[in-house]
Tab-separated table of N, CA and C in Angstrom:
chain	number	residue	atom	x	y	z
A	1	UNK	N	-140.965	118.115	14.096
A	1	UNK	CA	-140.217	119.302	14.410
A	1	UNK	C	-141.209	120.435	14.674
A	2	UNK	N	-141.000	121.186	15.746
A	2	UNK	CA	-141.957	122.230	16.096
A	2	UNK	C	-141.544	123.616	15.614
A	3	UNK	N	-140.406	123.710	14.931
A	3	UNK	CA	-139.997	124.954	14.291
A	3	UNK	C	-138.897	124.634	13.282
A	4	UNK	N	-138.728	125.493	12.280
A	4	UNK	CA	-137.659	125.240	11.308
A	4	UNK	C	-136.285	125.245	11.984
A	5	UNK	N	-135.403	124.415	11.482
A	5	UNK	CA	-134.037	124.311	11.996
A	5	UNK	C	-133.148	125.260	11.200
A	6	UNK	N	-132.377	126.072	11.883
A	6	UNK	CA	-131.531	127.052	11.214
A	6	UNK	C	-132.333	128.281	10.836
A	7	UNK	N	-131.752	129.108	9.970
A	7	UNK	CA	-132.403	130.355	9.572
A	7	UNK	C	-132.895	130.352	8.134
A	8	UNK	N	-132.557	129.312	7.372
A	8	UNK	CA	-132.920	129.272	5.958
A	8	UNK	C	-133.508	127.926	5.586
A	9	UNK	N	-134.307	127.942	4.533
A	9	UNK	CA	-134.738	126.723	3.871
A	9	UNK	C	-134.704	126.991	2.376
A	10	UNK	N	-134.518	125.944	1.615
A	10	UNK	CA	-134.350	126.066	0.176
A	10	UNK	C	-132.971	125.543	-0.182
A	11	UNK	N	-132.860	124.844	-1.283
A	11	UNK	CA	-131.647	124.098	-1.609
A	11	UNK	C	-130.370	124.933	-1.522
A	12	UNK	N	-130.249	125.964	-2.319
A	12	UNK	CA	-129.011	126.748	-2.332
A	12	UNK	C	-128.743	127.413	-0.993
A	13	UNK	N	-129.791	127.948	-0.389
A	13	UNK	CA	-129.614	128.643	0.891
A	13	UNK	C	-129.202	127.687	2.008
A	14	UNK	N	-129.715	126.470	1.984
A	14	UNK	CA	-129.321	125.489	3.001
A	14	UNK	C	-127.869	125.063	2.815
A	15	UNK	N	-127.416	124.989	1.575
A	15	UNK	CA	-126.008	124.664	1.333
A	15	UNK	C	-125.130	125.791	1.864
A	16	UNK	N	-125.505	127.030	1.585
A	16	UNK	CA	-124.742	128.177	2.092
A	16	UNK	C	-124.738	128.180	3.614
A	17	UNK	N	-125.881	127.899	4.228
A	17	UNK	CA	-125.949	127.855	5.689
A	17	UNK	C	-125.085	126.717	6.239
A	18	UNK	N	-125.045	125.593	5.546
A	18	UNK	CA	-124.190	124.477	5.964
A	18	UNK	C	-122.715	124.855	5.880
A	19	UNK	N	-122.344	125.572	4.834
A	19	UNK	CA	-120.963	126.055	4.709
A	19	UNK	C	-120.635	126.982	5.877
A	20	UNK	N	-121.575	127.842	6.230
A	20	UNK	CA	-121.360	128.725	7.383
A	20	UNK	C	-121.161	127.923	8.661
A	21	UNK	N	-121.873	126.814	8.800
A	21	UNK	CA	-121.684	125.943	9.968
A	21	UNK	C	-120.272	125.362	9.979
A	22	UNK	N	-119.789	124.943	8.816
A	22	UNK	CA	-118.429	124.397	8.736
A	22	UNK	C	-117.378	125.443	9.096
A	23	UNK	N	-117.749	126.708	8.944
A	23	UNK	CA	-116.848	127.808	9.310
A	23	UNK	C	-117.085	128.280	10.744
A	24	UNK	N	-118.054	127.638	11.440
A	24	UNK	CA	-118.352	128.009	12.818
A	24	UNK	C	-119.298	129.180	12.961
A	25	UNK	N	-119.958	129.562	11.876
A	25	UNK	CA	-120.842	130.729	11.892
A	25	UNK	C	-122.313	130.376	11.724
A	26	UNK	N	-122.685	129.154	12.013
A	26	UNK	CA	-124.077	128.741	11.853
A	26	UNK	C	-124.935	129.187	13.017
A	27	UNK	N	-126.251	129.186	12.833
A	27	UNK	CA	-127.156	129.522	13.928
A	27	UNK	C	-127.064	128.479	15.044
A	28	UNK	N	-127.317	128.914	16.263
A	28	UNK	CA	-127.128	128.060	17.443
A	28	UNK	C	-127.853	126.722	17.347
A	29	UNK	N	-129.129	126.740	16.920
A	29	UNK	CA	-129.882	125.483	16.892
A	29	UNK	C	-129.295	124.502	15.880
A	30	UNK	N	-128.813	124.999	14.769
A	30	UNK	CA	-128.218	124.129	13.759
A	30	UNK	C	-126.827	123.655	14.182
A	31	UNK	N	-126.053	124.527	14.808
A	31	UNK	CA	-124.724	124.124	15.293
A	31	UNK	C	-124.848	123.030	16.358
A	32	UNK	N	-125.896	123.097	17.164
A	32	UNK	CA	-126.121	122.060	18.178
A	32	UNK	C	-126.292	120.695	17.504
A	33	UNK	N	-127.050	120.656	16.416
A	33	UNK	CA	-127.256	119.408	15.676
A	33	UNK	C	-125.949	118.957	15.023
A	34	UNK	N	-125.186	119.892	14.473
A	34	UNK	CA	-123.887	119.557	13.872
A	34	UNK	C	-123.010	118.846	14.898
A	35	UNK	N	-122.940	119.407	16.108
A	35	UNK	CA	-122.097	118.808	17.144
A	35	UNK	C	-122.646	117.463	17.617
A	36	UNK	N	-123.967	117.362	17.781
A	36	UNK	CA	-124.548	116.099	18.232
A	36	UNK	C	-124.304	114.979	17.225
A	37	UNK	N	-124.586	115.241	15.961
A	37	UNK	CA	-124.391	114.210	14.934
A	37	UNK	C	-122.909	113.894	14.735
A	38	UNK	N	-122.078	114.917	14.781
A	38	UNK	CA	-120.640	114.700	14.648
A	38	UNK	C	-120.080	113.851	15.775
A	39	UNK	N	-120.541	114.115	16.996
A	39	UNK	CA	-120.084	113.326	18.144
A	39	UNK	C	-120.512	111.867	18.014
A	40	UNK	N	-121.730	111.645	17.574
A	40	UNK	CA	-122.212	110.272	17.390
A	40	UNK	C	-121.365	109.562	16.335
A	41	UNK	N	-121.144	110.223	15.199
A	41	UNK	CA	-120.372	109.601	14.115
A	41	UNK	C	-118.949	109.277	14.563
A	42	UNK	N	-118.299	110.214	15.241
A	42	UNK	CA	-116.923	109.971	15.683
A	42	UNK	C	-116.865	108.906	16.768
A	43	UNK	N	-117.847	108.905	17.655
A	43	UNK	CA	-117.887	107.878	18.703
A	43	UNK	C	-118.068	106.491	18.105
A	44	UNK	N	-118.945	106.372	17.108
A	44	UNK	CA	-119.149	105.085	16.433
A	44	UNK	C	-117.881	104.623	15.717
A	45	UNK	N	-117.060	105.584	15.306
A	45	UNK	CA	-115.796	105.243	14.642
A	45	UNK	C	-114.688	104.966	15.655
A	46	UNK	N	-115.042	105.025	16.948
A	46	UNK	CA	-114.066	104.732	17.990
A	46	UNK	C	-113.126	105.882	18.310
A	47	UNK	N	-113.505	107.085	17.926
A	47	UNK	CA	-112.657	108.252	18.167
A	47	UNK	C	-113.072	108.910	19.476
A	48	UNK	N	-112.112	109.076	20.364
A	48	UNK	CA	-112.360	109.724	21.655
A	48	UNK	C	-112.295	111.242	21.505
A	49	UNK	N	-112.777	111.942	22.515
A	49	UNK	CA	-112.756	113.416	22.541
A	49	UNK	C	-113.430	113.996	21.298
A	50	UNK	N	-114.576	113.445	20.949
A	50	UNK	CA	-115.258	113.820	19.710
A	50	UNK	C	-115.585	115.310	19.656
A	51	UNK	N	-116.153	115.854	20.726
A	51	UNK	CA	-116.549	117.266	20.699
A	51	UNK	C	-115.331	118.163	20.497
A	52	UNK	N	-114.249	117.842	21.178
A	52	UNK	CA	-113.017	118.632	21.054
A	52	UNK	C	-112.486	118.586	19.622
A	53	UNK	N	-112.525	117.415	19.005
A	53	UNK	CA	-112.035	117.268	17.633
A	53	UNK	C	-112.906	118.065	16.655
A	54	UNK	N	-114.211	118.040	16.877
A	54	UNK	CA	-115.120	118.802	16.010
A	54	UNK	C	-114.833	120.294	16.149
A	55	UNK	N	-114.703	120.754	17.376
A	55	UNK	CA	-114.371	122.167	17.607
A	55	UNK	C	-113.075	122.548	16.903
A	56	UNK	N	-112.082	121.697	16.996
A	56	UNK	CA	-110.783	121.989	16.382
A	56	UNK	C	-110.879	122.142	14.869
A	57	UNK	N	-111.569	121.202	14.196
A	57	UNK	CA	-111.620	121.271	12.728
A	57	UNK	C	-112.493	122.425	12.243
A	58	UNK	N	-113.465	122.816	13.038
A	58	UNK	CA	-114.258	123.995	12.678
A	58	UNK	C	-113.430	125.254	12.904
A	59	UNK	N	-112.801	125.348	14.067
A	59	UNK	CA	-112.036	126.552	14.403
A	59	UNK	C	-110.800	126.750	13.537
A	60	UNK	N	-110.146	125.666	13.130
A	60	UNK	CA	-108.934	125.835	12.312
A	60	UNK	C	-109.234	125.903	10.809
A	61	UNK	N	-110.515	125.775	10.450
A	61	UNK	CA	-110.915	125.918	9.050
A	61	UNK	C	-110.798	124.657	8.215
A	62	UNK	N	-110.294	123.582	8.802
A	62	UNK	CA	-110.088	122.373	7.997
A	62	UNK	C	-111.399	121.678	7.635
A	63	UNK	N	-112.444	121.825	8.427
A	63	UNK	CA	-113.743	121.224	8.072
A	63	UNK	C	-114.243	121.826	6.761
A	64	UNK	N	-114.168	123.136	6.664
A	64	UNK	CA	-114.579	123.822	5.436
A	64	UNK	C	-113.668	123.442	4.268
A	65	UNK	N	-112.369	123.396	4.503
A	65	UNK	CA	-111.414	123.067	3.439
A	65	UNK	C	-111.665	121.675	2.868
A	66	UNK	N	-111.967	120.710	3.726
A	66	UNK	CA	-112.244	119.345	3.259
A	66	UNK	C	-113.518	119.332	2.417
A	67	UNK	N	-114.549	120.029	2.869
A	67	UNK	CA	-115.794	120.103	2.101
A	67	UNK	C	-115.539	120.749	0.738
A	68	UNK	N	-114.820	121.849	0.728
A	68	UNK	CA	-114.497	122.550	-0.515
A	68	UNK	C	-113.766	121.615	-1.482
A	69	UNK	N	-112.824	120.856	-0.964
A	69	UNK	CA	-112.060	119.919	-1.798
A	69	UNK	C	-112.964	118.808	-2.335
A	70	UNK	N	-113.864	118.294	-1.498
A	70	UNK	CA	-114.779	117.233	-1.952
A	70	UNK	C	-115.668	117.746	-3.083
A	71	UNK	N	-116.191	118.948	-2.942
A	71	UNK	CA	-117.032	119.526	-3.993
A	71	UNK	C	-116.218	119.695	-5.274
A	72	UNK	N	-115.008	120.206	-5.149
A	72	UNK	CA	-114.129	120.403	-6.309
A	72	UNK	C	-113.831	119.079	-7.008
A	73	UNK	N	-113.531	118.046	-6.233
A	73	UNK	CA	-113.202	116.730	-6.801
A	73	UNK	C	-114.387	116.114	-7.544
A	74	UNK	N	-115.592	116.569	-7.227
A	74	UNK	CA	-116.789	116.090	-7.931
A	74	UNK	C	-117.197	117.036	-9.065
A	75	UNK	N	-116.311	117.968	-9.392
A	75	UNK	CA	-116.574	118.867	-10.511
A	75	UNK	C	-117.352	120.110	-10.150
A	76	UNK	N	-117.542	120.365	-8.875
A	76	UNK	CA	-118.299	121.529	-8.449
A	76	UNK	C	-117.412	122.669	-7.992
A	77	UNK	N	-118.051	123.785	-7.746
A	77	UNK	CA	-117.359	124.970	-7.255
A	77	UNK	C	-118.281	125.656	-6.261
A	78	UNK	N	-117.903	125.666	-4.991
A	78	UNK	CA	-118.800	126.242	-3.984
A	78	UNK	C	-118.968	127.744	-4.152
A	79	UNK	N	-118.090	128.373	-4.911
A	79	UNK	CA	-118.248	129.809	-5.168
A	79	UNK	C	-119.397	130.090	-6.128
A	80	UNK	N	-119.884	129.059	-6.805
A	80	UNK	CA	-121.005	129.222	-7.732
A	80	UNK	C	-122.360	129.051	-7.055
A	81	UNK	N	-122.369	128.722	-5.778
A	81	UNK	CA	-123.625	128.528	-5.054
A	81	UNK	C	-124.132	129.891	-4.613
A	82	UNK	N	-125.356	130.198	-4.983
A	82	UNK	CA	-125.911	131.493	-4.583
A	82	UNK	C	-127.366	131.331	-4.182
A	83	UNK	N	-127.803	132.311	-3.481
A	83	UNK	CA	-129.182	132.357	-3.022
A	83	UNK	C	-129.846	133.584	-3.665
A	84	UNK	N	-129.555	133.783	-4.948
A	84	UNK	CA	-130.108	134.925	-5.671
A	84	UNK	C	-131.527	134.605	-6.122
A	85	UNK	N	-132.371	135.598	-6.104
A	85	UNK	CA	-133.760	135.412	-6.485
A	85	UNK	C	-134.287	136.719	-7.050
A	86	UNK	N	-135.361	136.637	-7.795
A	86	UNK	CA	-135.937	137.827	-8.418
A	86	UNK	C	-137.022	138.478	-7.578
A	87	UNK	N	-137.720	137.711	-6.769
A	87	UNK	CA	-138.881	138.225	-6.037
A	87	UNK	C	-138.846	137.770	-4.590
A	88	UNK	N	-139.384	138.607	-3.716
A	88	UNK	CA	-139.526	138.190	-2.321
A	88	UNK	C	-140.752	138.840	-1.710
A	89	UNK	N	-141.258	138.183	-0.686
A	89	UNK	CA	-142.379	138.703	0.096
A	89	UNK	C	-141.977	138.611	1.559
A	90	UNK	N	-142.145	139.713	2.267
A	90	UNK	CA	-141.851	139.721	3.697
A	90	UNK	C	-143.131	139.463	4.476
A	91	UNK	N	-143.006	138.646	5.496
A	91	UNK	CA	-144.129	138.365	6.385
A	91	UNK	C	-143.809	139.040	7.707
A	92	UNK	N	-144.665	139.979	8.086
A	92	UNK	CA	-144.427	140.771	9.295
A	92	UNK	C	-145.534	140.528	10.309
A	93	UNK	N	-145.182	140.730	11.567
A	93	UNK	CA	-146.141	140.526	12.658
A	93	UNK	C	-147.243	141.575	12.591
A	94	UNK	N	-148.476	141.112	12.725
A	94	UNK	CA	-149.614	142.025	12.718
A	94	UNK	C	-149.961	142.517	14.111
A	95	UNK	N	-149.332	141.906	15.131
A	95	UNK	CA	-149.532	142.350	16.510
A	95	UNK	C	-148.306	141.973	17.329
A	96	UNK	N	-148.235	142.486	18.530
A	96	UNK	CA	-147.129	142.171	19.440
A	96	UNK	C	-147.506	140.992	20.323
A	97	UNK	N	-146.501	140.284	20.818
A	97	UNK	CA	-146.746	139.156	21.708
A	97	UNK	C	-145.592	138.176	21.673
A	98	UNK	N	-145.924	136.905	21.874
A	98	UNK	CA	-144.943	135.825	21.836
A	98	UNK	C	-145.205	134.992	20.589
A	99	UNK	N	-144.165	134.802	19.795
A	99	UNK	CA	-144.269	134.073	18.535
A	99	UNK	C	-144.227	132.572	18.783
A	100	UNK	N	-145.060	131.815	18.042
A	100	UNK	CA	-145.077	130.357	18.176
A	100	UNK	C	-145.514	129.723	16.858
A	101	UNK	N	-144.678	128.824	16.321
A	101	UNK	CA	-145.128	128.013	15.188
A	101	UNK	C	-146.137	127.004	15.717
A	102	UNK	N	-147.247	126.826	14.998
A	102	UNK	CA	-148.247	125.837	15.403
A	102	UNK	C	-148.412	124.733	14.357
A	103	UNK	N	-147.919	124.988	13.146
A	103	UNK	CA	-148.068	123.992	12.087
A	103	UNK	C	-146.929	124.147	11.080
A	104	UNK	N	-145.791	123.552	11.389
A	104	UNK	CA	-144.640	123.679	10.488
A	104	UNK	C	-144.858	122.925	9.175
A	105	UNK	N	-145.840	122.033	9.157
A	105	UNK	CA	-146.165	121.355	7.897
A	105	UNK	C	-146.613	122.381	6.857
A	106	UNK	N	-147.318	123.415	7.293
A	106	UNK	CA	-147.750	124.482	6.378
A	106	UNK	C	-146.545	125.225	5.802
A	107	UNK	N	-145.516	125.431	6.633
A	107	UNK	CA	-144.289	126.070	6.142
A	107	UNK	C	-143.664	125.187	5.068
A	108	UNK	N	-143.589	123.885	5.335
A	108	UNK	CA	-143.038	122.949	4.358
A	108	UNK	C	-143.817	122.954	3.056
A	109	UNK	N	-145.145	123.003	3.155
A	109	UNK	CA	-145.977	123.051	1.949
A	109	UNK	C	-145.712	124.331	1.163
A	110	UNK	N	-145.567	125.440	1.875
A	110	UNK	CA	-145.295	126.721	1.218
A	110	UNK	C	-143.954	126.685	0.494
A	111	UNK	N	-142.948	126.139	1.155
A	111	UNK	CA	-141.616	126.068	0.550
A	111	UNK	C	-141.641	125.145	-0.664
A	112	UNK	N	-142.300	124.011	-0.549
A	112	UNK	CA	-142.420	123.107	-1.702
A	112	UNK	C	-143.112	123.804	-2.865
A	113	UNK	N	-144.122	124.594	-2.556
A	113	UNK	CA	-144.872	125.285	-3.598
A	113	UNK	C	-143.997	126.302	-4.331
A	114	UNK	N	-143.210	127.094	-3.591
A	114	UNK	CA	-142.387	128.105	-4.268
A	114	UNK	C	-141.161	127.503	-4.955
A	115	UNK	N	-140.849	126.253	-4.630
A	115	UNK	CA	-139.711	125.589	-5.270
A	115	UNK	C	-139.997	125.184	-6.710
A	116	UNK	N	-141.226	125.319	-7.154
A	116	UNK	CA	-141.591	124.908	-8.509
A	116	UNK	C	-141.664	126.137	-9.409
A	117	UNK	N	-140.909	126.101	-10.487
A	117	UNK	CA	-140.901	127.183	-11.469
A	117	UNK	C	-141.115	126.562	-12.840
A	118	UNK	N	-142.299	126.786	-13.393
A	118	UNK	CA	-142.635	126.231	-14.705
A	118	UNK	C	-142.409	124.723	-14.772
A	119	UNK	N	-142.802	124.030	-13.712
A	119	UNK	CA	-142.690	122.584	-13.671
A	119	UNK	C	-141.316	122.058	-13.311
A	120	UNK	N	-140.366	122.952	-13.031
A	120	UNK	CA	-139.012	122.543	-12.661
A	120	UNK	C	-138.662	123.122	-11.296
A	121	UNK	N	-137.695	122.491	-10.637
A	121	UNK	CA	-137.270	122.942	-9.318
A	121	UNK	C	-136.509	124.258	-9.434
A	122	UNK	N	-136.872	125.208	-8.589
A	122	UNK	CA	-136.209	126.513	-8.518
A	122	UNK	C	-135.219	126.464	-7.356
A	123	UNK	N	-133.962	126.175	-7.640
A	123	UNK	CA	-132.962	125.971	-6.590
A	123	UNK	C	-132.641	127.220	-5.781
A	124	UNK	N	-132.962	128.401	-6.292
A	124	UNK	CA	-132.697	129.627	-5.546
A	124	UNK	C	-133.862	130.038	-4.647
A	125	UNK	N	-134.970	129.358	-4.730
A	125	UNK	CA	-136.122	129.731	-3.908
A	125	UNK	C	-135.943	129.230	-2.482
A	126	UNK	N	-136.668	129.837	-1.572
A	126	UNK	CA	-136.598	129.398	-0.185
A	126	UNK	C	-137.173	130.422	0.759
A	127	UNK	N	-136.702	130.364	1.997
A	127	UNK	CA	-137.187	131.282	3.022
A	127	UNK	C	-136.081	131.560	4.020
A	128	UNK	N	-136.146	132.752	4.592
A	128	UNK	CA	-135.268	133.115	5.698
A	128	UNK	C	-136.159	133.374	6.904
A	129	UNK	N	-135.805	132.758	8.021
A	129	UNK	CA	-136.589	132.870	9.247
A	129	UNK	C	-135.913	133.853	10.199
A	130	UNK	N	-136.706	134.746	10.748
A	130	UNK	CA	-136.180	135.752	11.665
A	130	UNK	C	-136.657	135.539	13.095
A	131	UNK	N	-137.627	134.666	13.291
A	131	UNK	CA	-138.170	134.409	14.628
A	131	UNK	C	-138.210	132.917	14.900
A	132	UNK	N	-138.000	132.579	16.157
A	132	UNK	CA	-138.082	131.204	16.649
A	132	UNK	C	-139.193	131.143	17.685
A	133	UNK	N	-139.597	129.933	18.037
A	133	UNK	CA	-140.633	129.763	19.055
A	133	UNK	C	-140.259	130.486	20.340
A	134	UNK	N	-141.256	131.107	20.933
A	134	UNK	CA	-141.163	131.823	22.210
A	134	UNK	C	-140.385	133.128	22.137
A	135	UNK	N	-140.061	133.591	20.931
A	135	UNK	CA	-139.443	134.911	20.793
A	135	UNK	C	-140.492	135.986	21.032
A	136	UNK	N	-140.088	137.040	21.734
A	136	UNK	CA	-140.950	138.213	21.877
A	136	UNK	C	-140.945	138.930	20.530
A	137	UNK	N	-142.124	139.375	20.124
A	137	UNK	CA	-142.255	139.991	18.808
A	137	UNK	C	-143.110	141.242	18.928
A	138	UNK	N	-142.762	142.253	18.164
A	138	UNK	CA	-143.526	143.497	18.135
A	138	UNK	C	-144.237	143.635	16.801
A	139	UNK	N	-145.345	144.342	16.830
A	139	UNK	CA	-146.091	144.588	15.596
A	139	UNK	C	-145.134	145.190	14.563
A	140	UNK	N	-145.145	144.617	13.360
A	140	UNK	CA	-144.290	145.103	12.287
A	140	UNK	C	-142.946	144.402	12.179
A	141	UNK	N	-142.584	143.586	13.194
A	141	UNK	CA	-141.318	142.843	13.122
A	141	UNK	C	-141.356	141.849	11.963
A	142	UNK	N	-140.217	141.667	11.350
A	142	UNK	CA	-140.094	140.705	10.264
A	142	UNK	C	-140.047	139.293	10.841
A	143	UNK	N	-140.954	138.441	10.392
A	143	UNK	CA	-141.023	137.045	10.828
A	143	UNK	C	-140.262	136.155	9.850
A	144	UNK	N	-140.525	136.376	8.575
A	144	UNK	CA	-139.976	135.490	7.552
A	144	UNK	C	-139.946	136.230	6.221
A	145	UNK	N	-138.983	135.868	5.398
A	145	UNK	CA	-138.941	136.365	4.029
A	145	UNK	C	-138.977	135.152	3.107
A	146	UNK	N	-139.952	135.132	2.211
A	146	UNK	CA	-140.052	134.091	1.187
A	146	UNK	C	-139.470	134.653	-0.098
A	147	UNK	N	-138.710	133.853	-0.829
A	147	UNK	CA	-138.139	134.347	-2.073
A	147	UNK	C	-138.139	133.254	-3.127
A	148	UNK	N	-138.333	133.685	-4.365
A	148	UNK	CA	-138.384	132.754	-5.493
A	148	UNK	C	-138.314	133.547	-6.783
A	149	UNK	N	-138.201	132.839	-7.869
A	149	UNK	CA	-138.192	133.480	-9.175
A	149	UNK	C	-139.592	133.588	-9.771
A	150	UNK	N	-140.592	132.996	-9.112
A	150	UNK	CA	-141.974	133.047	-9.573
A	150	UNK	C	-142.806	133.811	-8.548
A	151	UNK	N	-143.170	135.041	-8.877
A	151	UNK	CA	-143.869	135.910	-7.932
A	151	UNK	C	-145.254	135.387	-7.553
A	152	UNK	N	-145.982	134.817	-8.494
A	152	UNK	CA	-147.334	134.343	-8.181
A	152	UNK	C	-147.297	133.198	-7.169
A	153	UNK	N	-146.256	132.364	-7.217
A	153	UNK	CA	-146.118	131.300	-6.221
A	153	UNK	C	-145.927	131.878	-4.824
A	154	UNK	N	-145.233	133.002	-4.727
A	154	UNK	CA	-144.981	133.622	-3.421
A	154	UNK	C	-146.273	134.081	-2.754
A	155	UNK	N	-147.181	134.605	-3.525
A	155	UNK	CA	-148.445	135.110	-2.972
A	155	UNK	C	-149.243	133.966	-2.357
A	156	UNK	N	-149.296	132.847	-3.039
A	156	UNK	CA	-150.005	131.679	-2.510
A	156	UNK	C	-149.270	131.114	-1.300
A	157	UNK	N	-147.946	131.051	-1.376
A	157	UNK	CA	-147.147	130.517	-0.266
A	157	UNK	C	-147.318	131.359	0.992
A	158	UNK	N	-147.443	132.658	0.835
A	158	UNK	CA	-147.623	133.543	1.998
A	158	UNK	C	-148.890	133.175	2.761
A	159	UNK	N	-149.944	132.834	2.049
A	159	UNK	CA	-151.195	132.429	2.703
A	159	UNK	C	-150.978	131.175	3.545
A	160	UNK	N	-150.226	130.219	3.020
A	160	UNK	CA	-149.930	128.995	3.776
A	160	UNK	C	-149.105	129.309	5.021
A	161	UNK	N	-148.087	130.142	4.862
A	161	UNK	CA	-147.223	130.493	5.994
A	161	UNK	C	-148.017	131.206	7.079
A	162	UNK	N	-148.941	132.064	6.692
A	162	UNK	CA	-149.741	132.792	7.685
A	162	UNK	C	-150.596	131.863	8.545
A	163	UNK	N	-150.815	130.635	8.079
A	163	UNK	CA	-151.558	129.636	8.853
A	163	UNK	C	-150.636	128.787	9.730
A	164	UNK	N	-149.335	129.059	9.698
A	164	UNK	CA	-148.366	128.196	10.383
A	164	UNK	C	-147.946	128.687	11.762
A	165	UNK	N	-148.355	129.880	12.154
A	165	UNK	CA	-147.893	130.441	13.424
A	165	UNK	C	-148.997	131.251	14.102
A	166	UNK	N	-148.781	131.500	15.374
A	166	UNK	CA	-149.652	132.392	16.140
A	166	UNK	C	-148.770	133.358	16.923
A	167	UNK	N	-149.371	134.455	17.313
A	167	UNK	CA	-148.719	135.412	18.209
A	167	UNK	C	-149.685	135.635	19.359
A	168	UNK	N	-149.263	135.239	20.552
A	168	UNK	CA	-150.113	135.396	21.746
A	168	UNK	C	-149.583	136.509	22.626
């Protein structure tokens, strides 16, 4: 993958973003994947007009309702999912130009690093992405926000993220 998919990474934030997709409010790149995978699954099940059916269940809210019911039946409550965190670091452009990820593995390493809190997974940690490949960017524009409950992890993660992109 040459850039992160969607606008968020991190367990809780990805679940929230997925819920937004079920409501039809997901980012374009992620919604494209939702439709592609949904069409494949429905086609394999022998269902015709797959794209139309996916659009219908998203637009009428039933996709979200089914997910909500499945979570409830497993003892969960989607209203308890949050992306709350104690600390964040903003990564801003140091110059103007065209934004390009060059090493998304570094982003993954940074996210894995901030996901650890005292030897345990920090489910509220993650990142929000504000730029995609080939976006025009101005000096000072927000590129990414890293967030976690462990501030020292964020400082190290920022160094990794700064090695993951260029601005030409």
